[in-house]
Structure formats: C-alpha cells, structure tokens
Amino acid sequence: MFHWRAEILPGVSAAFTDSGAGNLALHVGDDPRAVLRRREQLEAAAGIGPEGLRFMDQVHGTAVAVMERASAAPQADGMVSRGLPLAVMVADCIPVLLAGESADGPVLAAVHAGRPGVANGVIPSAVDSMRSLGASAIKAWLGPSICGNCYEVPAALRDEVAALVPATLSTTSWGTPALDLPAGARSQLERAGVDVEYAGQCTFETDSLYSYRRDRNTGRFAGLVWCHG
C-alpha cells in the first residue's frame, strides 16, 4: 500500500502510496464507491482519525487553499492546513508534501505540481501560504514522478518552460527534448529556502506506480501528510 512512509517531524507523518493501495481518484472512470472505500482503507492504514484526508479538485493551476475543518474540497493544486490531513493525487506529476513549525503547531501542505504548476509557481505559492500561517523551518518531500530522462516534450515546449524554470531543461535517455520537473521543483524550493528531504523514483520506470505517460488509462496514487499522537 505504501511506496514510502516516514515520521517527518515529531507527531507528523508523510507517505506516498503505490498501486497496491488501488486507484484513489474519482475522475478516471472508476467506481466511486470503490474509490471511497479505498480512501477509507488508506486512512485506517495510516491511522488517520475521523476527520479524514482532504482531497482537491486538481486543475493544473496555481491556486492554494487554506483548509479549515469545515472546508469543502477546493478547486486548487495546493492545500495548506494547521495540522489537518492533506492528500494529493498523481500519476506522473510531482506530489509535493511540506511541513513546518509554528507557534500554534505544525503547518502542512500538499501540492500537485505538473508541468503548468511548476512553470507557473504553484510550489512557491504554497510555501508563501505556509509562511502566512507562521510556518518556519519548512521542509519538503518530493514523491515519485516522471523523471527528466523520460518526460519527452516538443522542443518549443521545453524551451518555453525552461525559460521560466531553467533547471527543468533536459534530454531524454534516447536523445530527444525533455523536461526535468523534479529538478525544477527542487530549484524553486531551494530558492525559497526550503530543504528537500526526499525525492522519489521515476513513475514511468516503476511498475508499482501509476504512470499516465506509460499506461494512459490508469489510476492515481497519493501523497499524504498528517498529524498523529
């Protein structure tokens, strides 16, 4: 069920699921009842309480929602909370999890960072939102995503994104234009003064992880960050 899981701060854990947890997305043609059942099983396996995970309606934008207990699922690509459990779903995009300390306790974030999100700055926006809640000593965990050796794009698109985020410039292992989104995300985090504690494997190259580029008709795995006793 868990591709990777760790306690990242005292009382705070993060994890990335694999295909063993099943598809966790409601928008890929799966039976909604089965998806909700898998989400409940994931929450139970993680020890997440009755408040449950918060999911987003991800749209490849830059909006970051600050979540309260009564908040509905936002149309956004980032969520920030004062300890509420957060989840992000992906199948090649980067699931970015962040955690920092504040006078009121942990501040958490989950970010969906695909090509548009990296190019347009959704990750720095999430860091800014965390700091607006008083977070300091923020750290980041980059989950599995397609790597710069595999993410082939047209040359014009590569140049367009690299003009905004130079670290994304890449070439595939077979010699064609590519984007290295994890390198771009890392560069943005470092520029924002955020240490990257973990970076996951390539989804395209790892059969136990969902990859849209590899399989097209596929599910979504999740990154999650939550507080516990």
PDB file of C-alpha atoms in Angstrom:
ATOM      1  CA  MET A   1       0.000   0.000   0.000  1.00  0.00           C
ATOM      2  CA  PHE A   2       2.773   2.452   0.917  1.00  0.00           C
ATOM      3  CA  HIS A   3       5.614   3.088  -1.507  1.00  0.00           C
ATOM      4  CA  TRP A   4       7.282   5.234   1.169  1.00  0.00           C
ATOM      5  CA  ARG A   5       6.251   6.325   4.650  1.00  0.00           C
ATOM      6  CA  ALA A   6       8.064   8.132   7.463  1.00  0.00           C
ATOM      7  CA  GLU A   7       7.614  10.305  10.515  1.00  0.00           C
ATOM      8  CA  ILE A   8       8.939  13.601   9.177  1.00  0.00           C
ATOM      9  CA  LEU A   9       8.544  15.735  12.310  1.00  0.00           C
ATOM     10  CA  PRO A  10       7.584  14.744  15.847  1.00  0.00           C
ATOM     11  CA  GLY A  11       3.919  13.828  15.554  1.00  0.00           C
ATOM     12  CA  VAL A  12       3.791  14.367  11.773  1.00  0.00           C
ATOM     13  CA  SER A  13       3.994  11.671   9.096  1.00  0.00           C
ATOM     14  CA  ALA A  14       4.088  11.645   5.316  1.00  0.00           C
ATOM     15  CA  ALA A  15       3.603   8.862   2.804  1.00  0.00           C
ATOM     16  CA  PHE A  16       3.262   8.053  -0.861  1.00  0.00           C
ATOM     17  CA  THR A  17       1.083   5.129  -1.878  1.00  0.00           C
ATOM     18  CA  ASP A  18       1.676   2.645  -4.685  1.00  0.00           C
ATOM     19  CA  SER A  19      -0.687   0.721  -6.922  1.00  0.00           C
ATOM     20  CA  GLY A  20      -1.245  -1.738  -4.082  1.00  0.00           C
ATOM     21  CA  ALA A  21      -3.471   0.887  -2.467  1.00  0.00           C
ATOM     22  CA  GLY A  22      -5.527   0.971  -5.656  1.00  0.00           C
ATOM     23  CA  ASN A  23      -6.762   3.951  -7.599  1.00  0.00           C
ATOM     24  CA  LEU A  24      -7.650   6.841  -5.269  1.00  0.00           C
ATOM     25  CA  ALA A  25      -9.105   9.255  -7.843  1.00  0.00           C
ATOM     26  CA  LEU A  26     -12.768   9.837  -8.628  1.00  0.00           C
ATOM     27  CA  HIS A  27     -12.175  11.296 -12.110  1.00  0.00           C
ATOM     28  CA  VAL A  28     -10.672   8.352 -14.026  1.00  0.00           C
ATOM     29  CA  GLY A  29     -13.799   6.278 -14.678  1.00  0.00           C
ATOM     30  CA  ASP A  30     -13.504   4.018 -11.636  1.00  0.00           C
ATOM     31  CA  ASP A  31     -16.463   3.003  -9.461  1.00  0.00           C
ATOM     32  CA  PRO A  32     -16.853   5.909  -6.996  1.00  0.00           C
ATOM     33  CA  ARG A  33     -17.899   3.565  -4.191  1.00  0.00           C
ATOM     34  CA  ALA A  34     -14.751   1.503  -4.672  1.00  0.00           C
ATOM     35  CA  VAL A  35     -12.593   4.645  -4.671  1.00  0.00           C
ATOM     36  CA  LEU A  36     -14.151   5.936  -1.450  1.00  0.00           C
ATOM     37  CA  ARG A  37     -13.701   2.515   0.152  1.00  0.00           C
ATOM     38  CA  ARG A  38     -10.000   2.538  -0.794  1.00  0.00           C
ATOM     39  CA  ARG A  39      -9.612   6.018   0.670  1.00  0.00           C
ATOM     40  CA  GLU A  40     -11.134   4.783   3.927  1.00  0.00           C
ATOM     41  CA  GLN A  41      -8.768   1.806   3.934  1.00  0.00           C
ATOM     42  CA  LEU A  42      -5.836   4.156   3.367  1.00  0.00           C
ATOM     43  CA  GLU A  43      -6.905   6.385   6.255  1.00  0.00           C
ATOM     44  CA  ALA A  44      -7.202   3.345   8.511  1.00  0.00           C
ATOM     45  CA  ALA A  45      -3.771   2.041   7.481  1.00  0.00           C
ATOM     46  CA  ALA A  46      -2.219   5.451   8.158  1.00  0.00           C
ATOM     47  CA  GLY A  47      -4.008   5.832  11.484  1.00  0.00           C
ATOM     48  CA  ILE A  48      -5.776   8.998  10.368  1.00  0.00           C
ATOM     49  CA  GLY A  49      -8.677   9.883  12.627  1.00  0.00           C
ATOM     50  CA  PRO A  50     -12.329  10.524  11.806  1.00  0.00           C
ATOM     51  CA  GLU A  51     -11.569  13.959  10.340  1.00  0.00           C
ATOM     52  CA  GLY A  52     -10.253  12.127   7.250  1.00  0.00           C
ATOM     53  CA  LEU A  53      -7.990  13.206   4.424  1.00  0.00           C
ATOM     54  CA  ARG A  54      -8.690  16.399   2.489  1.00  0.00           C
ATOM     55  CA  PHE A  55      -8.537  15.958  -1.283  1.00  0.00           C
ATOM     56  CA  MET A  56      -8.504  18.634  -4.016  1.00  0.00           C
ATOM     57  CA  ASP A  57     -10.169  19.057  -7.384  1.00  0.00           C
ATOM     58  CA  GLN A  58      -6.827  19.426  -9.176  1.00  0.00           C
ATOM     59  CA  VAL A  59      -6.835  21.578 -12.318  1.00  0.00           C
ATOM     60  CA  HIS A  60      -3.147  22.203 -13.179  1.00  0.00           C
ATOM     61  CA  GLY A  61      -3.365  25.728 -11.814  1.00  0.00           C
ATOM     62  CA  THR A  62      -1.607  27.697  -9.106  1.00  0.00           C
ATOM     63  CA  ALA A  63      -4.385  28.223  -6.544  1.00  0.00           C
ATOM     64  CA  VAL A  64      -3.503  27.233  -2.979  1.00  0.00           C
ATOM     65  CA  ALA A  65      -6.350  26.765  -0.491  1.00  0.00           C
ATOM     66  CA  VAL A  66      -6.009  27.226   3.264  1.00  0.00           C
ATOM     67  CA  MET A  67      -8.065  24.419   4.759  1.00  0.00           C
ATOM     68  CA  GLU A  68     -10.230  24.651   7.863  1.00  0.00           C
ATOM     69  CA  ARG A  69     -12.249  21.857   9.449  1.00  0.00           C
ATOM     70  CA  ALA A  70     -15.429  22.916   7.631  1.00  0.00           C
ATOM     71  CA  SER A  71     -13.744  23.471   4.252  1.00  0.00           C
ATOM     72  CA  ALA A  72     -15.139  21.667   1.214  1.00  0.00           C
ATOM     73  CA  ALA A  73     -12.802  20.104  -1.339  1.00  0.00           C
ATOM     74  CA  PRO A  74     -11.299  23.100  -3.158  1.00  0.00           C
ATOM     75  CA  GLN A  75     -10.590  23.529  -6.850  1.00  0.00           C
ATOM     76  CA  ALA A  76      -6.886  24.047  -6.349  1.00  0.00           C
ATOM     77  CA  ASP A  77      -3.472  22.485  -6.818  1.00  0.00           C
ATOM     78  CA  GLY A  78      -2.211  23.160  -3.334  1.00  0.00           C
ATOM     79  CA  MET A  79      -3.642  22.942   0.161  1.00  0.00           C
ATOM     80  CA  VAL A  80      -2.243  24.268   3.426  1.00  0.00           C
ATOM     81  CA  SER A  81      -3.519  23.489   6.914  1.00  0.00           C
ATOM     82  CA  ARG A  82      -2.737  23.837  10.593  1.00  0.00           C
ATOM     83  CA  GLY A  83      -2.458  20.083  11.024  1.00  0.00           C
ATOM     84  CA  LEU A  84      -5.468  18.797   9.080  1.00  0.00           C
ATOM     85  CA  PRO A  85      -4.591  15.696   6.998  1.00  0.00           C
ATOM     86  CA  LEU A  86      -3.981  16.537   3.335  1.00  0.00           C
ATOM     87  CA  ALA A  87      -3.714  14.441   0.168  1.00  0.00           C
ATOM     88  CA  VAL A  88      -2.620  14.987  -3.422  1.00  0.00           C
ATOM     89  CA  MET A  89      -3.180  12.561  -6.324  1.00  0.00           C
ATOM     90  CA  VAL A  90      -0.791  11.977  -9.231  1.00  0.00           C
ATOM     91  CA  ALA A  91       0.308   9.618 -11.984  1.00  0.00           C
ATOM     92  CA  ASP A  92       3.491  11.354 -13.278  1.00  0.00           C
ATOM     93  CA  CYS A  93       3.127  14.875 -11.840  1.00  0.00           C
ATOM     94  CA  ILE A  94       5.054  15.596  -8.642  1.00  0.00           C
ATOM     95  CA  PRO A  95       3.257  15.110  -5.329  1.00  0.00           C
ATOM     96  CA  VAL A  96       4.972  17.655  -3.085  1.00  0.00           C
ATOM     97  CA  LEU A  97       4.489  17.393   0.681  1.00  0.00           C
ATOM     98  CA  LEU A  98       5.684  20.135   3.024  1.00  0.00           C
ATOM     99  CA  ALA A  99       5.777  20.580   6.769  1.00  0.00           C
ATOM    100  CA  GLY A 100       6.917  23.387   9.022  1.00  0.00           C
ATOM    101  CA  GLU A 101       6.656  24.521  12.616  1.00  0.00           C
ATOM    102  CA  SER A 102       4.681  27.438  14.007  1.00  0.00           C
ATOM    103  CA  ALA A 103       3.782  28.792  17.426  1.00  0.00           C
ATOM    104  CA  ASP A 104       0.391  27.087  17.005  1.00  0.00           C
ATOM    105  CA  GLY A 105       1.775  23.712  15.944  1.00  0.00           C
ATOM    106  CA  PRO A 106       2.623  22.065  12.632  1.00  0.00           C
ATOM    107  CA  VAL A 107       1.706  23.684   9.319  1.00  0.00           C
ATOM    108  CA  LEU A 108       1.256  21.187   6.482  1.00  0.00           C
ATOM    109  CA  ALA A 109       0.923  21.432   2.714  1.00  0.00           C
ATOM    110  CA  ALA A 110       0.227  19.127  -0.217  1.00  0.00           C
ATOM    111  CA  VAL A 111       0.881  20.316  -3.771  1.00  0.00           C
ATOM    112  CA  HIS A 112       0.097  18.903  -7.218  1.00  0.00           C
ATOM    113  CA  ALA A 113       2.996  20.047  -9.405  1.00  0.00           C
ATOM    114  CA  GLY A 114       2.754  19.120 -13.063  1.00  0.00           C
ATOM    115  CA  ARG A 115       4.302  20.995 -15.954  1.00  0.00           C
ATOM    116  CA  PRO A 116       1.941  24.011 -15.738  1.00  0.00           C
ATOM    117  CA  GLY A 117       2.212  24.123 -11.957  1.00  0.00           C
ATOM    118  CA  VAL A 118       5.998  24.060 -11.930  1.00  0.00           C
ATOM    119  CA  ALA A 119       6.197  26.621 -14.731  1.00  0.00           C
ATOM    120  CA  ASN A 120       3.748  28.995 -13.059  1.00  0.00           C
ATOM    121  CA  GLY A 121       4.966  28.678  -9.484  1.00  0.00           C
ATOM    122  CA  VAL A 122       2.429  26.640  -7.520  1.00  0.00           C
ATOM    123  CA  ILE A 123       5.175  25.348  -5.208  1.00  0.00           C
ATOM    124  CA  PRO A 124       6.486  28.798  -4.151  1.00  0.00           C
ATOM    125  CA  SER A 125       2.854  29.887  -3.713  1.00  0.00           C
ATOM    126  CA  ALA A 126       2.294  27.037  -1.261  1.00  0.00           C
ATOM    127  CA  VAL A 127       5.436  27.977   0.670  1.00  0.00           C
ATOM    128  CA  ASP A 128       4.217  31.583   0.859  1.00  0.00           C
ATOM    129  CA  SER A 129       0.837  30.390   2.164  1.00  0.00           C
ATOM    130  CA  MET A 130       2.540  28.303   4.838  1.00  0.00           C
ATOM    131  CA  ARG A 131       4.613  31.266   5.950  1.00  0.00           C
ATOM    132  CA  SER A 132       1.483  33.425   6.100  1.00  0.00           C
ATOM    133  CA  LEU A 133       0.289  30.966   8.773  1.00  0.00           C
ATOM    134  CA  GLY A 134       3.514  31.440  10.708  1.00  0.00           C
ATOM    135  CA  ALA A 135       5.427  28.398   9.463  1.00  0.00           C
ATOM    136  CA  SER A 136       9.199  28.332   9.715  1.00  0.00           C
ATOM    137  CA  ALA A 137      11.876  25.677   9.157  1.00  0.00           C
ATOM    138  CA  ILE A 138       9.799  24.328   6.264  1.00  0.00           C
ATOM    139  CA  LYS A 139      10.962  21.090   4.666  1.00  0.00           C
ATOM    140  CA  ALA A 140       9.750  19.297   1.543  1.00  0.00           C
ATOM    141  CA  TRP A 141       9.337  15.725   0.345  1.00  0.00           C
ATOM    142  CA  LEU A 142       9.038  15.152  -3.416  1.00  0.00           C
ATOM    143  CA  GLY A 143       7.151  11.995  -4.241  1.00  0.00           C
ATOM    144  CA  PRO A 144       7.578   9.741  -7.259  1.00  0.00           C
ATOM    145  CA  SER A 145       7.084  11.448 -10.623  1.00  0.00           C
ATOM    146  CA  ILE A 146       8.252  11.147 -14.197  1.00  0.00           C
ATOM    147  CA  CYS A 147      11.953  11.969 -14.448  1.00  0.00           C
ATOM    148  CA  GLY A 148      13.922  14.139 -16.844  1.00  0.00           C
ATOM    149  CA  ASN A 149      15.205  11.086 -18.715  1.00  0.00           C
ATOM    150  CA  CYS A 150      11.654  10.016 -19.611  1.00  0.00           C
ATOM    151  CA  TYR A 151       9.445  13.120 -19.899  1.00  0.00           C
ATOM    152  CA  GLU A 152       9.689  13.808 -23.626  1.00  0.00           C
ATOM    153  CA  VAL A 153       8.132  17.056 -24.887  1.00  0.00           C
ATOM    154  CA  PRO A 154       8.355  19.131 -28.080  1.00  0.00           C
ATOM    155  CA  ALA A 155      11.450  21.323 -28.241  1.00  0.00           C
ATOM    156  CA  ALA A 156       9.372  24.517 -28.230  1.00  0.00           C
ATOM    157  CA  LEU A 157       7.568  23.471 -25.051  1.00  0.00           C
ATOM    158  CA  ARG A 158      10.819  22.512 -23.346  1.00  0.00           C
ATOM    159  CA  ASP A 159      12.288  25.906 -24.191  1.00  0.00           C
ATOM    160  CA  GLU A 160       9.163  27.730 -23.015  1.00  0.00           C
ATOM    161  CA  VAL A 161       9.192  26.059 -19.597  1.00  0.00           C
ATOM    162  CA  ALA A 162      12.979  26.247 -19.225  1.00  0.00           C
ATOM    163  CA  ALA A 163      12.831  29.996 -19.864  1.00  0.00           C
ATOM    164  CA  LEU A 164      10.733  30.231 -16.693  1.00  0.00           C
ATOM    165  CA  VAL A 165      12.435  27.477 -14.666  1.00  0.00           C
ATOM    166  CA  PRO A 166      15.919  26.827 -16.115  1.00  0.00           C
ATOM    167  CA  ALA A 167      16.543  23.694 -14.049  1.00  0.00           C
ATOM    168  CA  THR A 168      13.815  21.861 -15.976  1.00  0.00           C
ATOM    169  CA  LEU A 169      15.858  21.767 -19.205  1.00  0.00           C
ATOM    170  CA  SER A 170      16.583  18.129 -20.020  1.00  0.00           C
ATOM    171  CA  THR A 171      17.072  15.491 -22.688  1.00  0.00           C
ATOM    172  CA  THR A 172      15.581  12.006 -22.686  1.00  0.00           C
ATOM    173  CA  SER A 173      17.780   8.949 -22.424  1.00  0.00           C
ATOM    174  CA  TRP A 174      17.111   8.438 -26.155  1.00  0.00           C
ATOM    175  CA  GLY A 175      18.247  11.961 -27.064  1.00  0.00           C
ATOM    176  CA  THR A 176      15.053  13.993 -27.545  1.00  0.00           C
ATOM    177  CA  PRO A 177      13.902  17.209 -25.793  1.00  0.00           C
ATOM    178  CA  ALA A 178      12.599  16.676 -22.277  1.00  0.00           C
ATOM    179  CA  LEU A 179      11.648  18.402 -19.050  1.00  0.00           C
ATOM    180  CA  ASP A 180      13.014  17.525 -15.625  1.00  0.00           C
ATOM    181  CA  LEU A 181      10.178  18.656 -13.379  1.00  0.00           C
ATOM    182  CA  PRO A 182      11.723  17.288 -10.147  1.00  0.00           C
ATOM    183  CA  ALA A 183      14.870  19.337 -10.795  1.00  0.00           C
ATOM    184  CA  GLY A 184      12.713  22.389 -11.400  1.00  0.00           C
ATOM    185  CA  ALA A 185      10.747  21.801  -8.209  1.00  0.00           C
ATOM    186  CA  ARG A 186      13.934  21.350  -6.215  1.00  0.00           C
ATOM    187  CA  SER A 187      15.353  24.595  -7.601  1.00  0.00           C
ATOM    188  CA  GLN A 188      12.204  26.508  -6.638  1.00  0.00           C
ATOM    189  CA  LEU A 189      12.230  25.078  -3.132  1.00  0.00           C
ATOM    190  CA  GLU A 190      15.904  25.835  -2.638  1.00  0.00           C
ATOM    191  CA  ARG A 191      15.347  29.400  -3.837  1.00  0.00           C
ATOM    192  CA  ALA A 192      12.537  29.688  -1.285  1.00  0.00           C
ATOM    193  CA  GLY A 193      14.829  28.474   1.497  1.00  0.00           C
ATOM    194  CA  VAL A 194      13.176  25.063   1.827  1.00  0.00           C
ATOM    195  CA  ASP A 195      15.281  21.923   2.264  1.00  0.00           C
ATOM    196  CA  VAL A 196      14.290  18.881   0.198  1.00  0.00           C
ATOM    197  CA  GLU A 197      14.429  15.819   2.443  1.00  0.00           C
ATOM    198  CA  TYR A 198      13.349  13.120  -0.007  1.00  0.00           C
ATOM    199  CA  ALA A 199      12.861  12.622  -3.740  1.00  0.00           C
ATOM    200  CA  GLY A 200      11.014   9.624  -5.146  1.00  0.00           C
ATOM    201  CA  GLN A 201      11.594   7.289  -8.059  1.00  0.00           C
ATOM    202  CA  CYS A 202      10.504   7.771 -11.661  1.00  0.00           C
ATOM    203  CA  THR A 203       6.886   6.719 -12.156  1.00  0.00           C
ATOM    204  CA  PHE A 204       7.433   5.884 -15.827  1.00  0.00           C
ATOM    205  CA  GLU A 205      10.165   3.399 -14.901  1.00  0.00           C
ATOM    206  CA  THR A 206       8.486   1.865 -11.823  1.00  0.00           C
ATOM    207  CA  ASP A 207       5.763  -0.696 -12.500  1.00  0.00           C
ATOM    208  CA  SER A 208       4.321  -0.498  -8.978  1.00  0.00           C
ATOM    209  CA  LEU A 209       3.428   3.182  -9.506  1.00  0.00           C
ATOM    210  CA  TYR A 210       0.745   4.608 -11.761  1.00  0.00           C
ATOM    211  CA  SER A 211       2.054   6.457 -14.827  1.00  0.00           C
ATOM    212  CA  TYR A 212      -0.217   8.223 -17.295  1.00  0.00           C
ATOM    213  CA  ARG A 213       2.612   8.566 -19.820  1.00  0.00           C
ATOM    214  CA  ARG A 214       3.331   4.846 -19.699  1.00  0.00           C
ATOM    215  CA  ASP A 215      -0.193   3.417 -19.486  1.00  0.00           C
ATOM    216  CA  ARG A 216      -2.618   6.231 -20.486  1.00  0.00           C
ATOM    217  CA  ASN A 217      -5.677   4.536 -18.953  1.00  0.00           C
ATOM    218  CA  THR A 218      -4.518   4.402 -15.357  1.00  0.00           C
ATOM    219  CA  GLY A 219      -5.319   5.246 -11.759  1.00  0.00           C
ATOM    220  CA  ARG A 220      -3.804   7.775  -9.396  1.00  0.00           C
ATOM    221  CA  PHE A 221      -1.663   7.214  -6.325  1.00  0.00           C
ATOM    222  CA  ALA A 222      -1.496   9.669  -3.456  1.00  0.00           C
ATOM    223  CA  GLY A 223       0.860  11.668  -1.336  1.00  0.00           C
ATOM    224  CA  LEU A 224      -0.421  12.382   2.142  1.00  0.00           C
ATOM    225  CA  VAL A 225       0.740  14.316   5.177  1.00  0.00           C
ATOM    226  CA  TRP A 226      -0.933  14.185   8.579  1.00  0.00           C
ATOM    227  CA  CYS A 227      -0.536  14.681  12.317  1.00  0.00           C
ATOM    228  CA  HIS A 228      -0.810  11.862  14.822  1.00  0.00           C
ATOM    229  CA  GLY A 229      -0.474  11.288  18.531  1.00  0.00           C
TER     230      GLY A 229
END
